[in-house]
């Protein structure tokens, strides 16, 4: 099913508080890093990679933060293209993506009132889909107040 493929996901924080993952490499994962219903979590120095290309998209998500607050993802590398490289969804607050690089990163908002997200010092790579977001139209706008894009480069 969607986002629940057994054995194909990486690290997941689910209903966790004050947690971290650092100095990790995720290989061939469909959803390498998932933060779900969690707070005060840090992901630092994470490299996502594949052994061979799967086509246009090599993963579903790169980093996915949902129903969470005060989450920092920094010093990351995404050398392939996911459907949603850096993804926020559903009432997230205080999420930061900083100091990252990728092949063709998109900063995806799945809607449902993401508040106060900071995207900082990110090298997008190709840069052809930086703001391509998804989510259902009834789920409101892509971003609520205090969403900030700073030092984003292609």
Coordinates of C-alpha atoms in Angstrom, one line a residue:
X1 CA 0.0 0.0 0.0
X2 CA 0.9 3.7 -0.2
X3 CA 3.9 4.4 2.1
X4 CA 3.7 1.0 3.9
X5 CA 5.8 -1.3 1.7
X6 CA 7.4 -3.6 4.2
X7 CA 11.2 -3.7 3.9
X8 CA 11.4 -0.7 1.6
X9 CA 11.3 2.2 4.1
X10 CA 14.3 3.6 6.1
X11 CA 14.1 5.3 9.4
X12 CA 10.7 6.3 10.8
X13 CA 10.0 8.4 13.9
X14 CA 6.4 7.7 14.9
X15 CA 5.0 9.5 17.9
X16 CA 8.5 10.2 19.1
X17 CA 9.9 13.2 21.1
X18 CA 13.5 14.4 21.4
X19 CA 15.0 12.0 18.9
X20 CA 17.8 12.2 16.3
X21 CA 19.3 10.3 13.4
X22 CA 22.7 11.3 12.2
X23 CA 25.5 10.1 10.0
X24 CA 23.3 7.7 8.1
X25 CA 23.2 6.4 4.5
X26 CA 19.9 5.0 3.2
X27 CA 20.3 2.7 0.2
X28 CA 17.5 1.8 -2.2
X29 CA 14.7 2.9 0.1
X30 CA 11.3 4.0 -1.2
X31 CA 10.7 6.3 1.8
X32 CA 14.1 6.8 3.5
X33 CA 13.2 9.2 6.3
X34 CA 9.7 9.6 7.8
X35 CA 8.8 11.8 10.7
X36 CA 5.2 11.2 11.7
X37 CA 3.3 12.7 14.7
X38 CA 6.7 13.6 16.4
X39 CA 8.4 16.6 17.9
X40 CA 11.9 17.9 18.6
X41 CA 13.6 15.6 16.1
X42 CA 16.9 16.2 14.3
X43 CA 18.1 14.5 11.2
X44 CA 21.7 15.5 10.4
X45 CA 24.3 14.3 7.8
X46 CA 22.0 11.9 5.9
X47 CA 22.8 10.6 2.5
X48 CA 20.1 9.0 0.4
X49 CA 21.4 6.8 -2.5
X50 CA 20.5 4.0 -4.9
X51 CA 22.5 1.3 -6.6
X52 CA 20.7 1.7 -9.9
X53 CA 18.1 4.0 -11.4
X54 CA 14.5 3.0 -11.2
X55 CA 13.4 5.4 -13.9
X56 CA 12.2 9.0 -13.5
X57 CA 11.8 8.6 -9.8
X58 CA 14.1 6.5 -7.6
X59 CA 12.0 6.9 -4.4
X60 CA 8.5 8.0 -3.3
X61 CA 9.8 10.4 -0.6
X62 CA 13.2 11.6 0.3
X63 CA 12.4 13.2 3.7
X64 CA 8.7 13.3 4.8
X65 CA 7.5 15.3 7.8
X66 CA 3.8 14.9 8.7
X67 CA 1.8 16.0 11.7
X68 CA 5.0 17.0 13.5
X69 CA 6.6 20.1 14.9
X70 CA 10.1 21.4 15.6
X71 CA 11.9 19.1 13.2
X72 CA 15.3 19.9 11.8
X73 CA 16.8 18.2 8.7
X74 CA 20.3 19.4 7.9
X75 CA 23.4 18.5 5.9
X76 CA 21.6 16.1 3.5
X77 CA 22.2 14.7 0.0
X78 CA 19.6 13.4 -2.4
X79 CA 21.6 12.4 -5.6
X80 CA 18.4 11.1 -7.3
X81 CA 14.9 12.3 -7.9
X82 CA 11.9 11.3 -5.8
X83 CA 8.3 12.1 -6.3
X84 CA 8.5 14.3 -3.2
X85 CA 12.2 15.0 -2.2
X86 CA 11.5 17.3 0.8
X87 CA 7.9 16.9 1.9
X88 CA 5.8 18.5 4.6
X89 CA 2.1 17.7 5.2
X90 CA -0.7 18.2 7.7
X91 CA -0.3 20.8 10.4
X92 CA 3.4 20.7 10.6
X93 CA 5.0 23.6 12.6
X94 CA 8.6 24.8 12.8
X95 CA 10.1 22.4 10.3
X96 CA 13.6 23.3 8.9
X97 CA 15.3 21.8 5.8
X98 CA 18.9 23.3 5.7
X99 CA 22.2 22.8 4.0
X100 CA 21.2 20.2 1.4
X101 CA 22.0 19.2 -2.1
X102 CA 20.3 17.1 -4.7
X103 CA 19.9 16.2 -8.3
X104 CA 16.6 18.0 -9.0
X105 CA 15.0 18.7 -5.5
X106 CA 11.4 19.7 -5.1
X107 CA 10.3 21.4 -1.9
X108 CA 6.9 19.7 -1.7
X109 CA 4.0 20.8 0.4
X110 CA 1.2 18.3 0.6
X111 CA -1.1 21.0 2.0
X112 CA -3.2 20.9 5.2
X113 CA -1.8 24.1 6.8
X114 CA 2.0 23.6 7.1
X115 CA 3.1 26.6 9.3
X116 CA 6.5 28.2 9.7
X117 CA 8.6 26.0 7.5
X118 CA 12.1 27.2 6.7
X119 CA 13.9 26.0 3.5
X120 CA 17.5 27.3 3.8
X121 CA 20.7 27.0 1.9
X122 CA 19.5 24.3 -0.5
X123 CA 21.2 23.5 -3.8
X124 CA 18.4 22.2 -6.0
X125 CA 20.5 20.7 -8.8
X126 CA 18.6 21.1 -12.1
X127 CA 16.0 23.2 -10.5
X128 CA 13.2 22.4 -12.9
X129 CA 10.6 21.4 -10.2
X130 CA 11.6 23.3 -7.1
X131 CA 8.1 24.3 -6.1
X132 CA 6.1 21.4 -7.6
X133 CA 3.8 20.4 -4.8
X134 CA 0.9 18.0 -4.5
X135 CA -2.0 17.2 -2.2
X136 CA -5.7 17.4 -2.7
X137 CA -7.3 20.8 -3.5
X138 CA -9.8 20.7 -0.6
X139 CA -6.8 20.4 1.8
X140 CA -6.3 24.2 1.5
X141 CA -3.2 26.2 0.4
X142 CA 0.3 24.8 0.0
X143 CA 1.7 27.0 2.7
X144 CA 0.3 28.9 5.7
X145 CA 2.1 31.8 7.5
X146 CA 5.8 32.1 8.0
X147 CA 7.0 29.8 5.3
X148 CA 10.4 31.0 4.3
X149 CA 12.7 30.2 1.3
X150 CA 16.2 31.4 1.9
X151 CA 19.4 31.0 -0.2
X152 CA 17.8 28.4 -2.5
X153 CA 20.0 27.8 -5.6
X154 CA 19.9 25.7 -8.8

